[in-house]
Structures are given as C-alpha cells and as structure tokens.
Short mmCIF file of C-alpha atoms in Angstrom, two decimals:
data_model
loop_
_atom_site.label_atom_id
_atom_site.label_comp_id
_atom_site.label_asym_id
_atom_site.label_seq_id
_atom_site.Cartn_x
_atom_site.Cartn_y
_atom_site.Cartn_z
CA UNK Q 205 76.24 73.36 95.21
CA UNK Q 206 75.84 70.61 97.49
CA UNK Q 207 78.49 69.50 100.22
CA UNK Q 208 79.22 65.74 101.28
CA UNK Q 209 81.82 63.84 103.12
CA UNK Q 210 82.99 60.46 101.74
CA UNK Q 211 82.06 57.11 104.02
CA UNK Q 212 82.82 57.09 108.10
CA UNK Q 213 85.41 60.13 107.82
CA UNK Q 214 87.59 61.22 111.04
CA UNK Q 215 89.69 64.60 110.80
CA UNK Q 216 89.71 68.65 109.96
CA UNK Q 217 88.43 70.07 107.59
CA UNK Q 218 91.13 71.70 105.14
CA UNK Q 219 90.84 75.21 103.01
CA UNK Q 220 89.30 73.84 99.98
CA UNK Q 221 86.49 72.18 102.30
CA UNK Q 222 85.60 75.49 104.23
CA UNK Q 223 85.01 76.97 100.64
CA UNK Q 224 82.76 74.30 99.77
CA UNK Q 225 80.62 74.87 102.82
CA UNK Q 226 80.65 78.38 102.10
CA UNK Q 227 79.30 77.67 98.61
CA UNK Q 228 77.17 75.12 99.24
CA UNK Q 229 75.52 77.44 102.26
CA UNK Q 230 76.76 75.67 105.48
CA UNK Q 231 78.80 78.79 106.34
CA UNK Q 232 76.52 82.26 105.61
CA UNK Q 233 79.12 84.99 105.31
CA UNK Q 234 77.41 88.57 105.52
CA UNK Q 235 80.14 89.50 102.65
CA UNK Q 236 82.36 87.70 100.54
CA UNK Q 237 85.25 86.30 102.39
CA UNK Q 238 88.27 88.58 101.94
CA UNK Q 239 92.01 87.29 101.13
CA UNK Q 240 93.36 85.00 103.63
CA UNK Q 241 90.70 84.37 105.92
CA UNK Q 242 90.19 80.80 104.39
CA UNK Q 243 93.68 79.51 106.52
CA UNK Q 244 94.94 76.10 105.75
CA UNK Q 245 92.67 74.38 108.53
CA UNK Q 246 90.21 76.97 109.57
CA UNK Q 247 88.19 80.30 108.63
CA UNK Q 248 89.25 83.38 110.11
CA UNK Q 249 85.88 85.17 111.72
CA UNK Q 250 85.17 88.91 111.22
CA UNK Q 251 83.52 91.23 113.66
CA UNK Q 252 80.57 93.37 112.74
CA UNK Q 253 79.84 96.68 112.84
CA UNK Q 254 78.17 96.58 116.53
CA UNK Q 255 79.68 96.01 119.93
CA UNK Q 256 77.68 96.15 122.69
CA UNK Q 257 79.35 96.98 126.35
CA UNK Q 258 77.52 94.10 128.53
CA UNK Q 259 77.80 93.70 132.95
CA UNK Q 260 79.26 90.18 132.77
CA UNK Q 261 80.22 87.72 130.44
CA UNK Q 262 77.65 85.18 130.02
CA UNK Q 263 76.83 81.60 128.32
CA UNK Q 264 73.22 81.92 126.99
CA UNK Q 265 72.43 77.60 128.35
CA UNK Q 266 69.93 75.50 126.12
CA UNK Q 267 66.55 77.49 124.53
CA UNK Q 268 68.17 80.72 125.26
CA UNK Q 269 69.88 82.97 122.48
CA UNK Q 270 72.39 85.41 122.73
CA UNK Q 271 70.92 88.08 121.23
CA UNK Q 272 68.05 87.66 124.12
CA UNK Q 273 71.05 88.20 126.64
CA UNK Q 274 72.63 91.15 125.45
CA UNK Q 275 69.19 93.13 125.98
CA UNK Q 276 69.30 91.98 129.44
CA UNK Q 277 73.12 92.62 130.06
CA UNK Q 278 73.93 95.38 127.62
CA UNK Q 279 75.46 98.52 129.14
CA UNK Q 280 75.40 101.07 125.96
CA UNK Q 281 76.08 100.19 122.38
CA UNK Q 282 79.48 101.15 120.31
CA UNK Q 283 79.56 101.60 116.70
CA UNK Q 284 82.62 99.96 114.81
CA UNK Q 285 81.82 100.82 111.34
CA UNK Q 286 84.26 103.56 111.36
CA UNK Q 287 86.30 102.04 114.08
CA UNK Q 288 86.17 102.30 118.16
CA UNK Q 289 88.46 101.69 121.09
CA UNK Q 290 87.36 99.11 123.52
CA UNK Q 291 88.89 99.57 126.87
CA UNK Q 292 90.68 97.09 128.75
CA UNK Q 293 88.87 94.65 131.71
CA UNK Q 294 85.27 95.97 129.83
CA UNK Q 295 83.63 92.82 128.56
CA UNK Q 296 81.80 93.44 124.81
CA UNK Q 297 79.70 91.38 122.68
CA UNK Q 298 80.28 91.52 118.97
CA UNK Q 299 77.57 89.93 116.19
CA UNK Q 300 80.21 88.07 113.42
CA UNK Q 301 79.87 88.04 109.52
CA UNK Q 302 79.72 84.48 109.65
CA UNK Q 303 77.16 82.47 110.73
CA UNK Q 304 76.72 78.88 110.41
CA UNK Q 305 73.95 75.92 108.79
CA UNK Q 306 76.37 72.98 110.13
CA UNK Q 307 75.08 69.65 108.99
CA UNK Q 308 74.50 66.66 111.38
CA UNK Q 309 78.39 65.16 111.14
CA UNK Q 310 79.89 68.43 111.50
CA UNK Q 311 81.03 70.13 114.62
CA UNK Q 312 82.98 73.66 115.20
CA UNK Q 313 85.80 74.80 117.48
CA UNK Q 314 86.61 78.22 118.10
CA UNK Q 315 90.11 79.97 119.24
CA UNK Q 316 91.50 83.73 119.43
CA UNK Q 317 94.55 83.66 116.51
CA UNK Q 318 97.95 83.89 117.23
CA UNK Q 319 97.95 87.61 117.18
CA UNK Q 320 95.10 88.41 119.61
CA UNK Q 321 96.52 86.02 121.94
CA UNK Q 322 99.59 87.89 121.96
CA UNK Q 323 98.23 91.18 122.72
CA UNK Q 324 96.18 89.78 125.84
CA UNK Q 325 93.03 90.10 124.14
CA UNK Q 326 90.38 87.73 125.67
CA UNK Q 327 88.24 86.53 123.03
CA UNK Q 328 85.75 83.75 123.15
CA UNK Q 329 83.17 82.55 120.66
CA UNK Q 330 79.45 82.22 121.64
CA UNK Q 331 76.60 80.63 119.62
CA UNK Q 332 72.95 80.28 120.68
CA UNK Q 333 71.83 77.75 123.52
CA UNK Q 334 75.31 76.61 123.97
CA UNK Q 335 76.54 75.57 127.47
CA UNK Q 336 80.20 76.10 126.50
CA UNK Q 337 82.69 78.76 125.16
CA UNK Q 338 84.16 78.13 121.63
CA UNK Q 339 82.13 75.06 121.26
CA UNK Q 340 79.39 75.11 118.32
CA UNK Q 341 77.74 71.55 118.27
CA UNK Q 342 76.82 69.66 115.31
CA UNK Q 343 74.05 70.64 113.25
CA UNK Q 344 73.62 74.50 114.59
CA UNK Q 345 71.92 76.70 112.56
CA UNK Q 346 72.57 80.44 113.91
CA UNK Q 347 74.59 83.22 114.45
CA UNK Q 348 78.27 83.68 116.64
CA UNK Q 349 79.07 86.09 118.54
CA UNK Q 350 82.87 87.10 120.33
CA UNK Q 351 82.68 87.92 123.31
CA UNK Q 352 86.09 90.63 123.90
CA UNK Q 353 87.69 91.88 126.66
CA UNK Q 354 91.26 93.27 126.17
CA UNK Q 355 93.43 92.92 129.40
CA UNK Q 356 96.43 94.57 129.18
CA UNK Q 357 95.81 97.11 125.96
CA UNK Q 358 93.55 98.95 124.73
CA UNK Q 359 92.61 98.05 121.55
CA UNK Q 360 91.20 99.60 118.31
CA UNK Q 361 88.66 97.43 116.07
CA UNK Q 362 86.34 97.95 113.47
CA UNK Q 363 84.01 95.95 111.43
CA UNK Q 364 85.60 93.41 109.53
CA UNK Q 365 88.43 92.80 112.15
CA UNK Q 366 89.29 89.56 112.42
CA UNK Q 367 90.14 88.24 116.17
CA UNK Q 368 89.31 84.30 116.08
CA UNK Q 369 89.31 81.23 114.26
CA UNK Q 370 87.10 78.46 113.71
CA UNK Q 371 88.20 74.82 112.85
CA UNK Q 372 85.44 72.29 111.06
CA UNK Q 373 85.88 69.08 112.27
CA UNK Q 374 83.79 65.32 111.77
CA UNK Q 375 84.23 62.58 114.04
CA UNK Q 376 87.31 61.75 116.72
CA UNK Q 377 90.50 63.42 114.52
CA UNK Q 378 92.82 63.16 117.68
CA UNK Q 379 95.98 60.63 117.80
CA UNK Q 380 96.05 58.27 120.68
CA UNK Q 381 99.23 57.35 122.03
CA UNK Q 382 100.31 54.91 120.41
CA UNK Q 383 99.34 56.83 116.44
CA UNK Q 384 101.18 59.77 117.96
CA UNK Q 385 104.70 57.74 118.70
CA UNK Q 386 104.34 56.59 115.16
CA UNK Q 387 104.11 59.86 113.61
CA UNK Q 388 106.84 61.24 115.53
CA UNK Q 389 108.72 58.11 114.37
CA UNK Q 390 108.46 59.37 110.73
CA UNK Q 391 108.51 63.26 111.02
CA UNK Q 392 110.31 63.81 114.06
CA UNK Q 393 107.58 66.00 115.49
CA UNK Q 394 110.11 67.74 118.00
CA UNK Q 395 113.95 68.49 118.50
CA UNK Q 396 114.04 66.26 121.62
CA UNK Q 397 116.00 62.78 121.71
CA UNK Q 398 113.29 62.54 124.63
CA UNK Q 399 109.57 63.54 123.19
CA UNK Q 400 107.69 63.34 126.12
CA UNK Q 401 104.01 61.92 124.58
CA UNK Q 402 101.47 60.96 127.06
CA UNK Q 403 98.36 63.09 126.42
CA UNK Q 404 99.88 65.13 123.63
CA UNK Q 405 103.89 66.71 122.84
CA UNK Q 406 104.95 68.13 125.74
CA UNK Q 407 106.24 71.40 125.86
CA UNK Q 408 108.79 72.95 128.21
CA UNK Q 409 109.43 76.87 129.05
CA UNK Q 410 112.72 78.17 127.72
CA UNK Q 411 114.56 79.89 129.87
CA UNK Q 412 118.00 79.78 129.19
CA UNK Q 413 118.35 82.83 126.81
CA UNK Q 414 120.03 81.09 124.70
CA UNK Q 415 118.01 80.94 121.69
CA UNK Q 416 116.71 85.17 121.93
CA UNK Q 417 120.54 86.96 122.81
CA UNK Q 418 120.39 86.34 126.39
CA UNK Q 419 116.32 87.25 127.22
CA UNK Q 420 113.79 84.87 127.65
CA UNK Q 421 110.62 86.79 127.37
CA UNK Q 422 108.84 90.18 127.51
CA UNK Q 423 106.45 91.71 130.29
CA UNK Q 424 103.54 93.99 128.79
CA UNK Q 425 103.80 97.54 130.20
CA UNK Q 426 101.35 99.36 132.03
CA UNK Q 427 99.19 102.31 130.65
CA UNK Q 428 100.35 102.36 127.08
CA UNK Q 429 98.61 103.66 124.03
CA UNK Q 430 96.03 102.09 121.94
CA UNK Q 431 97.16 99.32 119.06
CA UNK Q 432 94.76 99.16 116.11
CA UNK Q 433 94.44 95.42 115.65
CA UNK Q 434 94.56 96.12 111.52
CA UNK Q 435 97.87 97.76 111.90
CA UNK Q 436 100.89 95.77 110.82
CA UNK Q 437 104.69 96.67 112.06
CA UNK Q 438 102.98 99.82 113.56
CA UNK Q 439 104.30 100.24 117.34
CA UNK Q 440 107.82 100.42 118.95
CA UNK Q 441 108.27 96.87 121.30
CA UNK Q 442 109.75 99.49 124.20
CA UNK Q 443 106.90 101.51 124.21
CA UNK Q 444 104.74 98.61 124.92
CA UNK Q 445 106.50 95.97 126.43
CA UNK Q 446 109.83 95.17 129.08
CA UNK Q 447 112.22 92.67 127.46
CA UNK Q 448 112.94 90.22 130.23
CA UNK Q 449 116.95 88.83 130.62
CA UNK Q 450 117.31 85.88 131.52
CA UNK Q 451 118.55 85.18 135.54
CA UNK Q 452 121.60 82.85 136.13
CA UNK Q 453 119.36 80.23 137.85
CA UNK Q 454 117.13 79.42 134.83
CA UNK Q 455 114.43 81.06 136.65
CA UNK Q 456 111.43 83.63 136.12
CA UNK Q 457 109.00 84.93 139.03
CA UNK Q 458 105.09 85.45 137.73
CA UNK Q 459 104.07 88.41 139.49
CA UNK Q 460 99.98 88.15 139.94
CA UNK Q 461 98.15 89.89 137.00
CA UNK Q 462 100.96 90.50 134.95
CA UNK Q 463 100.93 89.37 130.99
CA UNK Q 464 104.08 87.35 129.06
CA UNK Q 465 105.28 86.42 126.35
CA UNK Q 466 107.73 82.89 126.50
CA UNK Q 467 109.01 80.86 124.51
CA UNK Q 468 108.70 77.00 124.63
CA UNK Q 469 112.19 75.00 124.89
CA UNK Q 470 111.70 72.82 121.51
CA UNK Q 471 110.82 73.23 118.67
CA UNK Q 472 108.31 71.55 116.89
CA UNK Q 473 106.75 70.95 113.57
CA UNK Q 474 103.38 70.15 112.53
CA UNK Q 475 103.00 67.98 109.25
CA UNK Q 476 101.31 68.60 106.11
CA UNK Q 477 98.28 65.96 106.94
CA UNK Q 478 97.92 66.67 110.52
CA UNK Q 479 96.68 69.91 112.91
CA UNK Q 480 97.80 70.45 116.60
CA UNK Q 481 96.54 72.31 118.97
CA UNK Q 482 97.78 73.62 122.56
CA UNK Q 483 95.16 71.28 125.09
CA UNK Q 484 94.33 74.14 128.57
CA UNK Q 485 97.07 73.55 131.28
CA UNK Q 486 96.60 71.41 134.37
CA UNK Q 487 95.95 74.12 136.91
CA UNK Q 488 97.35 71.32 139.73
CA UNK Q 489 100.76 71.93 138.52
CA UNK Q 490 100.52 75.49 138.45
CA UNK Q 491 99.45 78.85 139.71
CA UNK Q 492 99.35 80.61 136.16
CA UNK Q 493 97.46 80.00 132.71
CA UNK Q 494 99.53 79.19 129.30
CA UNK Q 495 98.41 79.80 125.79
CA UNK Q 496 95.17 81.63 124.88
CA UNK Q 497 95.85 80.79 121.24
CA UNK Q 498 96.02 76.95 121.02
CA UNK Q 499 95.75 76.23 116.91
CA UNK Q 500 98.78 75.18 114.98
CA UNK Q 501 97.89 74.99 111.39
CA UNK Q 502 99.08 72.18 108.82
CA UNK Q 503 103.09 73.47 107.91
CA UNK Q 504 103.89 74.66 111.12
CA UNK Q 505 107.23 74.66 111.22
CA UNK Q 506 107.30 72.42 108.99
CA UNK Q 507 110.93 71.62 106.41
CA UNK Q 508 108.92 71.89 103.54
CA UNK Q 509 107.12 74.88 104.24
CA UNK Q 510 109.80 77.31 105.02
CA UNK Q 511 110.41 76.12 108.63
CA UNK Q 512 113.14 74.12 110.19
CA UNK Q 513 111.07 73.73 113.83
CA UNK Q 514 109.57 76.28 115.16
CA UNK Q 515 108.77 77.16 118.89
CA UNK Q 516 105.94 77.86 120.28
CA UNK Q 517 104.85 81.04 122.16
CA UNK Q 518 103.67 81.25 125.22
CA UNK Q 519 100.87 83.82 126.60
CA UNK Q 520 101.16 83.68 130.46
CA UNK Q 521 99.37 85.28 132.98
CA UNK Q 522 100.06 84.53 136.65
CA UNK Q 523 96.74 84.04 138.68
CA UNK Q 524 96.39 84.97 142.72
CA UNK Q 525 99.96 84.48 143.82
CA UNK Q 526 103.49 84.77 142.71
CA UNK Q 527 104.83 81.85 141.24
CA UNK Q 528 108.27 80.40 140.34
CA UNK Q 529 108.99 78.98 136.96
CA UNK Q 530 112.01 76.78 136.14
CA UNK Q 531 113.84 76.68 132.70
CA UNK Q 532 112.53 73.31 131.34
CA UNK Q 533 109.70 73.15 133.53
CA UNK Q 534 106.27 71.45 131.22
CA UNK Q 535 104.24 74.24 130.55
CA UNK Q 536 101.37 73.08 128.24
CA UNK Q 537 100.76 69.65 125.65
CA UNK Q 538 100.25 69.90 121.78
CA UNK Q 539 97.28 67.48 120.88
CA UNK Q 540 97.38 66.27 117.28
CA UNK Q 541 94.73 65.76 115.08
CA UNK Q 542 94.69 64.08 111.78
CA UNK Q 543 93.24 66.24 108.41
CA UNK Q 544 90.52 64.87 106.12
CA UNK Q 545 92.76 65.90 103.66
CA UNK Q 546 96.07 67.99 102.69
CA UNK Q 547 95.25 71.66 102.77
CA UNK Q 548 96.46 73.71 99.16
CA UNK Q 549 98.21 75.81 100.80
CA UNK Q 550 100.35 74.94 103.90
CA UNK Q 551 100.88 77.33 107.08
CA UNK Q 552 103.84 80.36 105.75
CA UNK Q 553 102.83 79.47 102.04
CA UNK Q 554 101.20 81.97 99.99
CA UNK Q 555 99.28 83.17 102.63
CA UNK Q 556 100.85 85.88 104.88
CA UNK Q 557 101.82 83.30 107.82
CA UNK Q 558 103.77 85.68 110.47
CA UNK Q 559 105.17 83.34 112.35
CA UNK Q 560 106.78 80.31 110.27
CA UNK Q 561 110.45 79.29 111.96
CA UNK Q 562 109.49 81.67 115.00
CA UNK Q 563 111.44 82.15 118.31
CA UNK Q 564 110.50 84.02 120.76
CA UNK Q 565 108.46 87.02 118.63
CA UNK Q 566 105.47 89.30 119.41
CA UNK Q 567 102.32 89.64 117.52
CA UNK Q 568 102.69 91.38 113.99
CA UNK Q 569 101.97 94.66 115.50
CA UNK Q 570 105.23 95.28 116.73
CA UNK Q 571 108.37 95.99 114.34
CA UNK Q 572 111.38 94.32 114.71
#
C-alpha cells in the first residue's frame, strides 16, 4: 500500500494516517500494534525486551548510531521479557518495537505520555546520528531507542510497555499570533476573559485550593515501593505521595530536588482540528522545570468530547535552590498546531483517555 500527502500540506498527522504509514511500511512495528496505541494524533511506542544500564546519557551526533554507543557505555544488560525493576537516578537504554522509513516531507517528535510524566519518569527518545533528544528528522530510516531514568520511583517495565509518544508531522503546523487569536475567537480556547497569547496560551499555577477541596498539589514521597507502569488503579496516593494544602498567601516553596504535581489556573480545551503542546519553560523566569509531558491530543477538554475545559497538570521539579511560587504566577505556554485532518476518534472517545475534564489528578496508577 502506498502512502501520499495531497499538494503543499502543513499540520499532524491524525490516527487514520499513522495506520497508513504503518501499512504502507513507513513505520516497521516488530508486532502488530496493540489496542490504543494508535492515539488521535500520535503512536504510542513500546519498549523491547532489552534494557541496557549505560554510565551517562548520551546523543550518538551525525555518522554515529546508538547501538555503537551502548557497547561503549553499557554497564550490564537487564532482561524485560518477563519484567524488571529499573532503579531510580540509573540511566537505561531501551531498543523500541517501532522503528521508522520516514519519507522526505515527514518529520517526528517524541514526548514521555501523560502518565510517565506524572510518575517522574525521565524518558527521552533517541534515533541514530541525531544531535537532539526527541527529534527524528525527515527521511530517517532506523531504529529508536528511550533512553529511562526514573527519579523519584522505582519503576517496573517489561517488554511491550509503553512510556512515549511520537507525533508525525509535514511542514510548519504551528499558529502564529494572529491564527491563534482567531481560533480562540471561535472556540474559546481558555476560561479567561484575558487569554494571554504571545508565543502560545499562557498558563498560570493554581494555587488557591479552590478547585481540589482546599490543596493545591501533591509532593512525591521518599523511599516508596515499586509501581508497575502496566498496573492501573493499583497503589494507595498516601503511600506514595504528600497532598499539599494550600497556604493563606497563595503561595508554595520548591524545595531543591523535590517532584510535584500542580495544577494550572484555567482551563483549556483543545479543538477537534488542532493539537497543542506544552513549549519548555523560560528558565530566566524561574529556578524550576514545568511539564515533562507536553502533548495535548485533538478533544482535550474539549465540549464535544466529554470535557467542559480541562486543566492542565503540572510536573515540577525545583532545580539548585528553593524557590517561591505565587498563585497565578505563568508557569509554561500551550503552542497550537493545526491537524492535516480530523482524527476518528477524539481524545476521551473510545479510547481509554484518563484524563478528559481533569483537575488536579495523578497518573492512572493511583486510585481515587
């Protein structure tokens, strides 16, 4: 089966696309894709059945691979066919199912999803000769590889696990300013009378504790058990993690190399014909990162999908010192990008979405 894109196209790929490229051999799955991992605007990637415990984390640069690395850095190899625990601040390398034969006018972005993100999970995707993390240029032909190092948990994986995403994308699919102001004109892309656009919807940290009974957040404990990143609704949140009330003055501390979990202020919606994603945080405004899991899928809290506006969640981490944040205070920009076409199925329809017409919530692990 053969795969084209009509004329001078600009935008994501949606679902039914992906499974084109799978049939028509631009995306080499080592098995049959399973249910669900086709997502309304990108593939869900599977580990294999390898991890191998490396020194550092690396980039492989141009002409090298990363298979030639791993001999070079590799500590010991772990077997996750029957399932293994990899231990927090290790750094592993991980072979994926899926492996790509991109054509010339299509490019690749990688993210960790919304529920490795959540359990402080660093995950990056690497392909061959690439100068850049989650970046796979147009045209590659090769293998991908995560790179995993769980921070706060210790986690349990196995072959087939599924920690990142990958979007498809041809051409510039991101709204300028002006395209942006227009959409929000028609869909009301936030519930602010004062959508703050430049470079993306600004979001704000909630602090108030008004919308989660009086807590704003939730700092990960300290030498906890293992969480087996297949297992749904499968761990007490006290055993795990400190709910966080929320102080009088609207404000939260970030002790250094602690993990959170926020909330952002609004709540926002991402149309049926469009895909957002959460751009990295200006580090001159701030002593802390926000959001390891930036993609917001087609439906997101969207009317029409089951949502009414849904907020975003925030994975901090505080870096060298403690720093102050304020209830309201910008935290992070969602940068919009138009689709190539309307996905079948929209985020929280028919496939499993956790977190349609989410507050402040955890990762699916955790029951309610």
């Amino acid at each position: 089966m053969s795969f084209s894109l009509q004329g001078e196209a600009d935008g994501i790929l949606p679902d039914r696309m992906i499974a084109a490229m799978a049939d028509s051999g631009l995306i080499l799955p080592a098995y049959p894709f399973v249910e669900s991992q086709i997502q309304p605007a990108s593939l869900d990637l599977r580990l294999g059945d390898i991890a191998y415990r490396v020194r550092a984390s690396f980039l492989p640069g141009p002409g090298a691979t990363v298979a030639e690395r791993i001999d070079e850095l590799k500590l010991h190899e772990i077997d996750l066919a029957d399932g293994a625990v990899l231990e927090t601040n290790c750094v592993y390398i991980v072979p994926l199912l899926e492996s790509l034969a991109l054509p010339p006018e299509i490019v690749a972005a990688a993210n960790p999803k919304s529920s490795t993100g959540r359990l402080d999970v660093f995950t990056r995707v690497i392909a061959d000769g690439t100068r850049r993390f989650d970046m796979i240029g147009a045209g590659y032909h090769g293998p991908l590889y995560a790179e995993i190092s769980p921070k706060t948990f210790p986690v349990l994986l196995r072959e087939g696990s599924r920690l990142s995403q990958v979007r498809f994308r041809t051409g510039d699919a991101v709204l300028d300013v002006d395209e942006l102001e227009a959409l929000h004109e028609r869909e009301r892309l936030v519930d602010s009378d004062h959508a703050d656009l430049n470079g993306g919807l600004a979001l704000s940290v909630d602090l108030s504790g008004e919308n989660a009974d009086g807590f704003v957040g939730y700092r990960a404990k300290r030498h906890t058990g293992v969480i087996d990143i297949d297992r749904r609704a499968g761990y007490s949140i006290e055993e795990f993690w400190e709910a966080i009330p929320a102080r009088p003055d609207g404000s939260l501390i970030l002790d250094p190399g602690e993990f959170y979990i926020l909330a952002s202020k609004e709540a926002v919606q991402v149309p049926p014909d469009y895909a957002a994603a959460m751009v990295p945080f200006d580090p001159l405004v701030g002593e802390f990162r926000v959001h390891y899991a930036g993609f917001f899928d087609p439906g997101f809290g969207y009317a029409g999908a089951g949502g009414e506006g849904a907020r975003a969640v925030l994975e901090v981490r505080s870096r060298e010192v403690p720093f102050i944040l304020e209830h309201g205070q910008i935290v992070g920009r969602l940068v919009y990008e138009k689709m190539l076409a309307r996905p079948q199925s929209l985020y929280g329809q028919r496939i499993g979405s956790n977190y349609q017409a989410q507050g402040l919530k955890l990762s699916k692990h955790f029951r309610v």
